[in-house]
Coordinates of C-alpha atoms and ligand atoms in Angstrom, one line a residue:
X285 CA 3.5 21.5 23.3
X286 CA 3.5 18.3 21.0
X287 CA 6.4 18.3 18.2
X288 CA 3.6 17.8 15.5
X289 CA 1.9 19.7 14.0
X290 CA -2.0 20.9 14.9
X291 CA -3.6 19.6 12.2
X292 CA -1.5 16.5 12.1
X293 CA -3.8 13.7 9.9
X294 CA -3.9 10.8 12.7
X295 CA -5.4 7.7 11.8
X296 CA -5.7 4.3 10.1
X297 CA -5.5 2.5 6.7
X298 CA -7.3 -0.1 5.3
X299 CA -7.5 -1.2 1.7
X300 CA -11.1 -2.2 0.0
X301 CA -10.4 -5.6 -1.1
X302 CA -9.1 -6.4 2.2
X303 CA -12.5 -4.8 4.2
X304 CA -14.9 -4.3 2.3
X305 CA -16.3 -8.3 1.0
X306 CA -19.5 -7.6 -0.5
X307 CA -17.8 -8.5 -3.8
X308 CA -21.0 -9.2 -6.4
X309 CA -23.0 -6.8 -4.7
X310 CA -24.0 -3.4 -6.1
X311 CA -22.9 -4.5 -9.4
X312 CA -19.6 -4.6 -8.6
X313 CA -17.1 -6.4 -11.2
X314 CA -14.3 -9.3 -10.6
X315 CA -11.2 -7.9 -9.5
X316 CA -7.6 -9.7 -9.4
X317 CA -8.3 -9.9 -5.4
X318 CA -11.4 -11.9 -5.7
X319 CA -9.2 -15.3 -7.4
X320 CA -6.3 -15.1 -4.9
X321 CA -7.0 -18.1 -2.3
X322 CA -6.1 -18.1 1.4
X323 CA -2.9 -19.2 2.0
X324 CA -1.1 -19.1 5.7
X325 CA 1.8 -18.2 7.5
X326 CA 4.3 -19.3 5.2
X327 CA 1.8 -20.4 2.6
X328 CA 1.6 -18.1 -0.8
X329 CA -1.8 -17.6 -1.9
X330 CA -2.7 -19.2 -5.3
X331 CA -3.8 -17.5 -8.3
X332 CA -7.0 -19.3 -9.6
X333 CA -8.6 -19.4 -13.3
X334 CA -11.2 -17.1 -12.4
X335 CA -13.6 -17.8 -9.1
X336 CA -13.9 -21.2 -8.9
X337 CA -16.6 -23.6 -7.0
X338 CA -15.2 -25.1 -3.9
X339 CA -11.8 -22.4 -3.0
X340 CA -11.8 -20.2 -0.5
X341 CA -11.3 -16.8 -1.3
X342 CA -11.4 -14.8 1.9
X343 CA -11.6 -10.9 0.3
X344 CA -15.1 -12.0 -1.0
X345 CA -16.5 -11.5 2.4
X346 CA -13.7 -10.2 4.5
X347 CA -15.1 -7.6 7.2
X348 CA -17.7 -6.8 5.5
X349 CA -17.4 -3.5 5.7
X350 CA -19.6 -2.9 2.9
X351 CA -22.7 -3.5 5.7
X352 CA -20.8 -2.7 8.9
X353 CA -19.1 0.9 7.9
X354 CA -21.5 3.0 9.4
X355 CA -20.4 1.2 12.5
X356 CA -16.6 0.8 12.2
X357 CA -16.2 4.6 11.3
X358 CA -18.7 5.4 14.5
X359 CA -15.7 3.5 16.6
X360 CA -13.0 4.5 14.7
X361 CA -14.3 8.5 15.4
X362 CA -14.6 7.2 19.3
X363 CA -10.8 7.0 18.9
X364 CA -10.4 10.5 17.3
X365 CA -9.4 9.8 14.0
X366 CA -8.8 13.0 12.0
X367 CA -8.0 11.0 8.9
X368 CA -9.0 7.4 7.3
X369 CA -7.2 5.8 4.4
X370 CA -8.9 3.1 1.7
X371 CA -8.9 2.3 -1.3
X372 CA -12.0 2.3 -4.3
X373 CA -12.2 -0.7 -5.6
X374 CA -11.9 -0.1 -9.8
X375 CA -14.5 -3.2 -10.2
X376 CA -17.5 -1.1 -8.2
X377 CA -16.7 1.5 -10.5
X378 CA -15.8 -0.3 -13.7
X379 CA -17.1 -3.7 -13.5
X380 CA -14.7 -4.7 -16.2
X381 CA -12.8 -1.9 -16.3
X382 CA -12.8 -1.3 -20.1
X383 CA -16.7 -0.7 -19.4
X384 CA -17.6 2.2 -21.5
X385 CA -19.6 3.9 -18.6
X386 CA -19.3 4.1 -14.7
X387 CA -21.5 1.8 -12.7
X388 CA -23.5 4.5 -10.7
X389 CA -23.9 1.6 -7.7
X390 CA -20.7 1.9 -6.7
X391 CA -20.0 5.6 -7.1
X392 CA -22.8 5.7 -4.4
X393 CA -21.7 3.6 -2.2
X394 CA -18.1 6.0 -2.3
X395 CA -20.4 9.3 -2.1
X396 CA -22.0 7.3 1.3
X397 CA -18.5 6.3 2.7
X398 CA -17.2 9.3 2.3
X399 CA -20.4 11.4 3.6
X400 CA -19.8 9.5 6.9
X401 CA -16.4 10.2 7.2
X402 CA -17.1 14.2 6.8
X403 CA -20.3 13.7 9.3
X404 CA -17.1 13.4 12.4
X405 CA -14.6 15.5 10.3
X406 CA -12.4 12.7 9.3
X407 CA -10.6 13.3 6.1
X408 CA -10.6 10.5 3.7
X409 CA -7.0 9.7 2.2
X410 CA -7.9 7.9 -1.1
X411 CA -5.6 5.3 -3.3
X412 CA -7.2 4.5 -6.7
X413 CA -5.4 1.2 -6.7
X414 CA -5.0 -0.9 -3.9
X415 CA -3.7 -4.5 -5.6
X416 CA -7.2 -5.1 -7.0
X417 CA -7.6 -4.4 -10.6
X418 CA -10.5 -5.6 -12.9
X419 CA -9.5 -9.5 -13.9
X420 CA -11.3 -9.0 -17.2
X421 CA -8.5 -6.8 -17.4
X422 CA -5.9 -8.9 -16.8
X423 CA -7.8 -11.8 -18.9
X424 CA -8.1 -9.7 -21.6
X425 CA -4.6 -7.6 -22.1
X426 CA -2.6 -9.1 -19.3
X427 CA -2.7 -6.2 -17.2
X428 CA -0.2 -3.0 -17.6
X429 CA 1.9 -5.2 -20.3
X430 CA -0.4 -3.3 -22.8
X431 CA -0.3 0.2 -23.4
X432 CA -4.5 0.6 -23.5
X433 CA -4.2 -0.2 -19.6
X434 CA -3.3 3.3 -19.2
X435 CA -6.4 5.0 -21.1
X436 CA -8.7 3.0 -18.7
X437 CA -6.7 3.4 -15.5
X438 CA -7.1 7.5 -16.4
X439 CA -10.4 7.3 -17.2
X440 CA -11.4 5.2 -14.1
X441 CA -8.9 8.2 -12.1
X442 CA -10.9 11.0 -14.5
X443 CA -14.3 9.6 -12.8
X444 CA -13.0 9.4 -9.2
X445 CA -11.6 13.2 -9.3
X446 CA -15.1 14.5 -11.1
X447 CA -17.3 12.5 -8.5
X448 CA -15.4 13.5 -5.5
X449 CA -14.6 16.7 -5.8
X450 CA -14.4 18.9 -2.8
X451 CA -15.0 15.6 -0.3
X452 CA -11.2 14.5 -1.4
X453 CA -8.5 16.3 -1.5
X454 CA -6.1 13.4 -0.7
X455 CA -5.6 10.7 -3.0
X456 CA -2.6 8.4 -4.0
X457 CA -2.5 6.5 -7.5
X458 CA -1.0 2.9 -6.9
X459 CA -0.3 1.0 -3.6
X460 CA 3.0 0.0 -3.3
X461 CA 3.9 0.1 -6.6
X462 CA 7.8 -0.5 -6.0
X463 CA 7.1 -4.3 -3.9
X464 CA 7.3 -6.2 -7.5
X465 CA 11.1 -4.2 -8.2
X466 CA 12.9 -6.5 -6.0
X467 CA 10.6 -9.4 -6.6
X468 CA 9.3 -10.1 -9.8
X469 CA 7.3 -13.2 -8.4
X470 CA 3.7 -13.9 -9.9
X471 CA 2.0 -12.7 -6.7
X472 CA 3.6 -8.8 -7.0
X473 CA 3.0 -8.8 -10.5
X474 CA -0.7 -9.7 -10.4
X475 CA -1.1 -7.7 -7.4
X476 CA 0.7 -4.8 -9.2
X477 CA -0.1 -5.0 -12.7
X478 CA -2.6 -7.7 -13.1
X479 CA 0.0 -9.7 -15.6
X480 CA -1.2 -13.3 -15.0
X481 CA 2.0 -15.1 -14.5
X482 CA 4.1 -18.0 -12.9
X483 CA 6.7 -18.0 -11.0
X484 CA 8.8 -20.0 -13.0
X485 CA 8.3 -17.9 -15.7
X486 CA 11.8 -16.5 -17.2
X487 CA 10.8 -13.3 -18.9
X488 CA 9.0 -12.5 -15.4
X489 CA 11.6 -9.5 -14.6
X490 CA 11.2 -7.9 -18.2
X491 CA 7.7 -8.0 -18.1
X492 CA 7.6 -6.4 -14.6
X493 CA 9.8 -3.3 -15.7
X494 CA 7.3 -3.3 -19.1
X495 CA 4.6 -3.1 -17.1
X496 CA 6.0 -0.8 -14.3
X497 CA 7.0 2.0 -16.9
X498 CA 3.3 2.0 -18.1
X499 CA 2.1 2.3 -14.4
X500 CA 4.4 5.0 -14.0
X501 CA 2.9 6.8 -17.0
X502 CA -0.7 6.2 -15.5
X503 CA 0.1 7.3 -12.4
X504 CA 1.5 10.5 -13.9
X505 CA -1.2 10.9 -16.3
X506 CA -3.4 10.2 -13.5
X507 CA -1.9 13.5 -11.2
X508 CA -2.0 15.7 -13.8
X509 CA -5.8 14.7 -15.0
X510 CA -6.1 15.2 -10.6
X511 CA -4.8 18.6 -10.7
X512 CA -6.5 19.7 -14.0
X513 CA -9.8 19.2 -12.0
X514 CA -9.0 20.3 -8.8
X515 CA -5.7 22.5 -8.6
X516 CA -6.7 21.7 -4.5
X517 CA -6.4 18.0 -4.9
X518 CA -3.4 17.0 -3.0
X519 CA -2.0 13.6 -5.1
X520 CA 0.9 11.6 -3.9
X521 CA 2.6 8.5 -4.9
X522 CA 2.6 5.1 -2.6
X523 CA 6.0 3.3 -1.5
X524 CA 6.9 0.2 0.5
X525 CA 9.5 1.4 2.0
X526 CA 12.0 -0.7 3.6
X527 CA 15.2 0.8 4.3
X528 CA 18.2 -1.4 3.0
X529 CA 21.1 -1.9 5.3
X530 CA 24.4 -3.6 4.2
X531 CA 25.5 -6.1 6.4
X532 CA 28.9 -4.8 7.3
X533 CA 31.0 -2.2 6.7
X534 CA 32.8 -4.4 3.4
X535 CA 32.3 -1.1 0.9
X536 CA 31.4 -3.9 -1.6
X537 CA 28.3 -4.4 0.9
X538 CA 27.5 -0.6 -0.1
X539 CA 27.9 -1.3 -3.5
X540 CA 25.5 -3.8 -3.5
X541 CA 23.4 -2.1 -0.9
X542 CA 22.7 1.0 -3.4
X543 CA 21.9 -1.5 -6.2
X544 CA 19.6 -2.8 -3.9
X545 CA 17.9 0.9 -3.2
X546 CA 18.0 1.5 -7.0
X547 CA 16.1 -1.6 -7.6
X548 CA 12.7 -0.5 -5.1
X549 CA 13.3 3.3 -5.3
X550 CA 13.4 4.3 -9.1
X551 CA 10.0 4.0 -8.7
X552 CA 9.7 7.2 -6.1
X553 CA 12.8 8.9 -8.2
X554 CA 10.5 8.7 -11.3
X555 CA 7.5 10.1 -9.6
X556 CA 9.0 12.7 -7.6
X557 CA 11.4 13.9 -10.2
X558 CA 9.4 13.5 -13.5
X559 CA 12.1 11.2 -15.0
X560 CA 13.8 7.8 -15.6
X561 CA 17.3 7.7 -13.5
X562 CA 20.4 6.5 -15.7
X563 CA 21.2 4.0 -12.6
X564 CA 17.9 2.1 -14.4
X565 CA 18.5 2.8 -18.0
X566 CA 22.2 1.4 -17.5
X567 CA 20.6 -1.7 -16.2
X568 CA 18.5 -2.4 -18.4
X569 CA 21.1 -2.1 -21.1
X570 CA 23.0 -4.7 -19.1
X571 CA 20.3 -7.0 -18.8
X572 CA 19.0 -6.7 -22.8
X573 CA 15.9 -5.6 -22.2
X574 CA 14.0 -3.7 -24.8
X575 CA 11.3 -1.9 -22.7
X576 CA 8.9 0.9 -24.6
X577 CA 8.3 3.9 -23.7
X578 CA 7.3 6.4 -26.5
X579 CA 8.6 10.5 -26.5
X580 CA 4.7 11.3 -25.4
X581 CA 5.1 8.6 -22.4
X582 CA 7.8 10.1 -21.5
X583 CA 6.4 13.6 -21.6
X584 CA 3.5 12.3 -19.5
X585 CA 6.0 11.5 -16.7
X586 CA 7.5 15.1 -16.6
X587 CA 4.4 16.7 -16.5
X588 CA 2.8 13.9 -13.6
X589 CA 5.0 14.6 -10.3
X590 CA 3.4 14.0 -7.2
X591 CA 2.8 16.8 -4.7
X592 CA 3.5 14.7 -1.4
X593 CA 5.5 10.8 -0.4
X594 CA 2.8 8.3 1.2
X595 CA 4.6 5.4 2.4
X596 CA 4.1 2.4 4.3
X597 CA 6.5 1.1 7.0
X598 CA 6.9 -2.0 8.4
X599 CA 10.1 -3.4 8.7
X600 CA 14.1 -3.0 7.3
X601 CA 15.9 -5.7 5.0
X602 CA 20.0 -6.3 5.2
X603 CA 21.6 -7.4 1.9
X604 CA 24.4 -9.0 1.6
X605 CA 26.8 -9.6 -1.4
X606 CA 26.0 -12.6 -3.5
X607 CA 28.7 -15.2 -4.7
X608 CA 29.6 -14.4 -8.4
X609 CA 27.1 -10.9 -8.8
X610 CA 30.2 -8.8 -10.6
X611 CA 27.5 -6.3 -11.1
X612 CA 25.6 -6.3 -7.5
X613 CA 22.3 -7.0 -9.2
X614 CA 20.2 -7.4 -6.4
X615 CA 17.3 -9.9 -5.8
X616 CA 15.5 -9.8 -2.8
X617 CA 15.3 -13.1 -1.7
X618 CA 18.4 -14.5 -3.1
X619 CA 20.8 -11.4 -1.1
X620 CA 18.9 -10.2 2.2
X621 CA 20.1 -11.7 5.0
X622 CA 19.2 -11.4 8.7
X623 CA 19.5 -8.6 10.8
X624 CA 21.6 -9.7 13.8
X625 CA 20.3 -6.9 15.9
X626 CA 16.7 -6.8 15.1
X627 CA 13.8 -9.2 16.3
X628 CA 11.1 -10.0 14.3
X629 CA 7.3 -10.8 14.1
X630 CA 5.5 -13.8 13.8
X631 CA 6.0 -13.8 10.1
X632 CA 9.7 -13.1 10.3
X633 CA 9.3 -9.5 9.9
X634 CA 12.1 -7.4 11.5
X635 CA 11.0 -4.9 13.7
X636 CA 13.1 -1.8 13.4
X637 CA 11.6 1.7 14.6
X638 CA 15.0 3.1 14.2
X639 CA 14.0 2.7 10.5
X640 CA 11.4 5.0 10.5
X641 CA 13.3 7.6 11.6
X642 CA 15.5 6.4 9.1
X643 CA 13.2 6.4 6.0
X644 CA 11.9 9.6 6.9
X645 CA 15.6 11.3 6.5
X646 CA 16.7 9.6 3.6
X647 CA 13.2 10.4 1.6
X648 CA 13.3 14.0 2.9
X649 CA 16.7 14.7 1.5
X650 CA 16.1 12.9 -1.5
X651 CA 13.1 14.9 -2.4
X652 CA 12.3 17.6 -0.2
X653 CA 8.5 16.8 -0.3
X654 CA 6.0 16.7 2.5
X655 CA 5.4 12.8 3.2
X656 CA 2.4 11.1 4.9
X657 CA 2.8 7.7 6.9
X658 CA 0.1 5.6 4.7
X659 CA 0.6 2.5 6.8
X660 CA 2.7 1.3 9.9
X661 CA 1.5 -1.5 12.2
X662 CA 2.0 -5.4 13.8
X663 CA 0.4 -8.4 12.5
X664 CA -0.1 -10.7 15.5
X665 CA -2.5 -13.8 16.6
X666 CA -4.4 -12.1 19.3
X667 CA -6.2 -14.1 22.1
X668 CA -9.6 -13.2 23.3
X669 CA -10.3 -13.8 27.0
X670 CA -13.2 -15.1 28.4
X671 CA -14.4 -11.4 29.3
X672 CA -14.2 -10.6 25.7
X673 CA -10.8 -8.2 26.1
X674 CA -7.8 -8.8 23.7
X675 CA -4.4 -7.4 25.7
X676 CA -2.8 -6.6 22.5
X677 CA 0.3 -4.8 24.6
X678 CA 2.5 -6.2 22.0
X679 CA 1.1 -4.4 19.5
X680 CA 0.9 -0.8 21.7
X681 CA 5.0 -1.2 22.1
X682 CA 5.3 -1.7 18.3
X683 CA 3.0 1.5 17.8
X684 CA 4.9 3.6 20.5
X685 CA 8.5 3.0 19.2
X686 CA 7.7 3.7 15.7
X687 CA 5.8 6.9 16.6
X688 CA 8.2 7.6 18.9
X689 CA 11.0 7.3 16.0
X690 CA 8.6 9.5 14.3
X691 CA 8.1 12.3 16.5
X692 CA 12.1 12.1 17.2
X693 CA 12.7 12.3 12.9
X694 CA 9.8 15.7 12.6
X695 CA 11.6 17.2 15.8
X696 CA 15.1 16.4 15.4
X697 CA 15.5 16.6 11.7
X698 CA 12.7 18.7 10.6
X699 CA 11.1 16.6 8.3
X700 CA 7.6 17.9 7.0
X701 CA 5.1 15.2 7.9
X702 CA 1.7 15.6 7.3
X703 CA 0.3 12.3 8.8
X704 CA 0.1 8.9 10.5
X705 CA -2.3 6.1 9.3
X706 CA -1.6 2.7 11.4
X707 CA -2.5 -0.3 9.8
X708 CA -5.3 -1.8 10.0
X709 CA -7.6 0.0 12.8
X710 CA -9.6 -2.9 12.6
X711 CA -9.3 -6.5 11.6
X712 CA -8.9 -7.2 7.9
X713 CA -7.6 -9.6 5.4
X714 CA -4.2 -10.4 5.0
X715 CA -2.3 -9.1 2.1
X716 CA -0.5 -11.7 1.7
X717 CA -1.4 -14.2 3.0
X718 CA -4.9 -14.1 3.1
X719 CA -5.3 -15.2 7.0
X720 CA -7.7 -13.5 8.9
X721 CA -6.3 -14.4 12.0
X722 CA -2.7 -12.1 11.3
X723 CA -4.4 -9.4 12.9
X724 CA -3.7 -5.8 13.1
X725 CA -6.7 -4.0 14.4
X726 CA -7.7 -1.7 17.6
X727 CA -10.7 -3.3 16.7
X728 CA -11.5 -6.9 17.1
X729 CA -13.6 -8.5 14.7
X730 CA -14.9 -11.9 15.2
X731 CA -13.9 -14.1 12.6
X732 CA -11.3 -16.5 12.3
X733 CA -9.3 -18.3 9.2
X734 CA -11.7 -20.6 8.8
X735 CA -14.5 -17.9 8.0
X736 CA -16.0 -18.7 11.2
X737 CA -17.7 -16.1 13.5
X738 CA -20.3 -13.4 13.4
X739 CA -18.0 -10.6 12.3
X740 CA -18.8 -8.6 15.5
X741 CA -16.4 -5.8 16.7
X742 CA -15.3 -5.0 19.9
X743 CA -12.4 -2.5 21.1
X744 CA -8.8 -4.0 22.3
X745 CA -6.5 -3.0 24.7
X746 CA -5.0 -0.8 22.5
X747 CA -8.4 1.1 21.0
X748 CA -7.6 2.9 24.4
X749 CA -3.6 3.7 23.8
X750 CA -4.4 5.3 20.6
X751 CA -7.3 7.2 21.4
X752 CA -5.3 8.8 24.2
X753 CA -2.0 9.4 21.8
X754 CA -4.3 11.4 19.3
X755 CA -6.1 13.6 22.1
X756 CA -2.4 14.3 23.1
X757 CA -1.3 14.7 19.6
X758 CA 1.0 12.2 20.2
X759 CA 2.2 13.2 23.4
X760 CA 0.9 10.8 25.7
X761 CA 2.4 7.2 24.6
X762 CA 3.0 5.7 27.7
Ligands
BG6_46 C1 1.2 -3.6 2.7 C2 0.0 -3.5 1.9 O1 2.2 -4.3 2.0 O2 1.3 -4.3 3.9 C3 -1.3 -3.9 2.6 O3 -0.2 -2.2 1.3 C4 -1.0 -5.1 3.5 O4 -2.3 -4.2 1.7 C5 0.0 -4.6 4.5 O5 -2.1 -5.6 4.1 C6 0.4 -5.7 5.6 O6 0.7 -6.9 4.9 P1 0.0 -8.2 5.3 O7 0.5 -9.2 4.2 O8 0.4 -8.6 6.6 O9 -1.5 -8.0 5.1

């Protein structure tokens, strides 16, 4: 008898910008994903003045999913999928987002998507905001710095949840939405908030916890609009989660190791719990920042908390303390360190399964909510023999301890898990970098860096693992 439960939501994850391309067609807008640039292992991606002649933007293509979904879900269903996460893209809804009304296009192409999905009973698991808001809207009011952000994220949420009632019953409000608390670098914050800035910029980390609070207060808004609608809907909240480890024993290390958790997890505090923590209210004080936050803002959060955790998993981080940090304030890439006992992927990424069963036990006594895996998988340059097979065993041993740390946390410590979406079924766009050729997938598509290739799809090696681990419900791993 498998450890999980019947109905357990296997499956994959995929965002739109990252899949879909198709990014002037059917009227859809410009979004902060369609003027990032490719960038490489190692190389950030630039941030460009709008779209501009002669840069290569991969999301405007991508997979192209927008003409090939019929096809991917047909393979992904091969495999057994029960569940399939994207994201809408705000821009096929509203173009500009502060459009006055919806661009009926786009709803139609969601209505189609998820039609096919329900055709081989796979449940769509839907985030409203998957690093891809309007650019007019960061153009216009710099992103979640201004308080109007939050009428037109609720609005855009208001139009999902009418459209899509009774085919979704899953959703999740922003991706990620904690990455840019231990980074405040340009590309979190535009991915995050749409706030068009640089790097060097020095009021960078105010501006991130401005804009964070008002995303908090959309997101919140956003479940309660969800619920109003359809008291069914089930609405959850979207954390990177990468468990913190101090580096030694030193209880200084644990001093700044909980800094460190405070600074990515207030975010899942606020949502869960319906308030601000003092932990972040004390350091803002230290820091003078004058963030605002009105009583009504703050009632908005109360009456927003999610019903379940999504989370993505990839890898841990070590911190360390800092030379002269009296307070432990924690930055993450001025105090993690490496991880003596972990190896790591080909973009440095510690691989850490233990971690997952880790996660799961910390967010389950935290919060005592049921929790979906939104996102767990290997980015790897896969070779494609002459016979047209990819051996991806690599990435089957990265699946099998991580699900196997998962089965261990749900039958060891009774954690309620309602899911597992691996990233990316098939091959998509780099988040971060914007390669095409850091490739997740069960399925290969043909295309390379360079845009070559005629996007066709074929199934690896591990198509096969996973479609036997989800007949078995994730008994058979081997
Ligand atoms: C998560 C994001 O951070 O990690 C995804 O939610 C992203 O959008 C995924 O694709 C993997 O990261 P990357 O940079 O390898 O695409």
């Amino acid at each position: 008898m498998s450890v999980l439960r019947d109905d357990f939501l296997w499956g994959g994850a995929v965002a739109a910008h990252q899949i879909e391309g198709g990014w002037q067609e059917g009227g859809k807008g410009i979004s902060i994903a369609d003027v990032m640039t490719a960038g490489g292992n190692g190389i950030p991606r630039r941030i460009t003045d709008g779209v501009l002649p002669g840069e290569n933007y991969p999301n405007h293509e991508a997979s192209d999913f927008y003409h090939h979904y019929k096809e991917d879900i047909a393979l992904m269903a091969e495999m057994g999928f029960r569940s399939f996460r994207t994201s809408i893209a705000w821009t096929r809804i509203y173009p500009n987002g502060d459009d006055q009304e919806p661009n009926e296009a786009g709803l139609q192409f969601y209505d189609d998507l998820f039609d096919e999905l329900h055709k081989y009973n796979i449940e769509p698991v839907i985030t409203l905001q998957h690093f891809e808001m309007p650019y007019h809207l960061a153009r216009k009011y710099n992103g979640f710095m201004d308080h109007r952000c939050i009428d037109f994220f609720v609005k855009y949420a208001r139009t999902c949840f009418e459209r899509y009632k009774g085919k979704v019953h899953y959703w999740m409000t922003f991706n990620e939405i904690n990455n840019q608390g231990a980074d405040p670098c340009a590309h979190h914050m535009i991915q995050e908030g749409a706030i068009l800035t640089t790097d060097d910029n020095p009021d960078n980390e105010r501006m991130m916890y401005q804009s964070s609070l008002y995303e908090l207060v959309a997101s919140a808004e956003a479940v309660r609009v969800g619920h109003e609608i359809d008291p069914s809907n089930q609405i959850g909240c979207m954390i990177a989660y990468e468990p913190l480890y101090a580096a030694d024993c030193n209880p200084e290390s644990y001093i700044e190791m909980t800094e460190a958790n405070h600074k990515r997890y207030w975010y899942m505090d606020v949502q869960c719990r319906g308030f601000i923590p003092n932990y972040m209210y004390k350091y803002w004080d230290r820091m003078g920042f004058d963030l605002k936050l009105s009583d009504a803002d703050i009632k908005a959060l109360k009456e927003g908390t999610v019903d379940y955790i999504g989370f993505s998993y990839y890898m841990s981080q070590t911190v360390a303390k800092g030379e002269n940090n009296p307070h432990f304030n924690f930055y993450e890439r001025k105090n993690t360190v490496n991880n003596p006992f972990l190896k790591k992927s080909d973009w440095g990424w510690p691989i850490d399964p233990e971690g997952l069963r880790y996660a799961l036990c910390v967010i389950d006594e935290r919060y005592n909510k049921p929790m979906m895996i939104v996102e767990n998988g290997l980015g790897a340059y896969d070779q494609k023999l002459a016979d047209g097979s990819v051996d991806d065993t690599y990435r089957i041993d990265y699946l099998k301890a991580h699900i196997k740390a998962m089965k261990e946390a749900v039958a060891e410590d009774g954690v309620n898990l309602l899911g597992y979406q691996m990233w990316a079924p098939i091959d998509i766009v780099s988040a971060s970098s914007g390669e095409f050729d850091k490739r997740y997938g069960f399925i290969y598509v043909n295309k390379n860096n360079k845009g070559e290739g005629d996007l066709s799809r074929s199934r690896k090696k591990s198509f096969y693992w996973y479609k036997k681990v989800i007949a078995s419900n994730g008994e058979e791993l081997d």
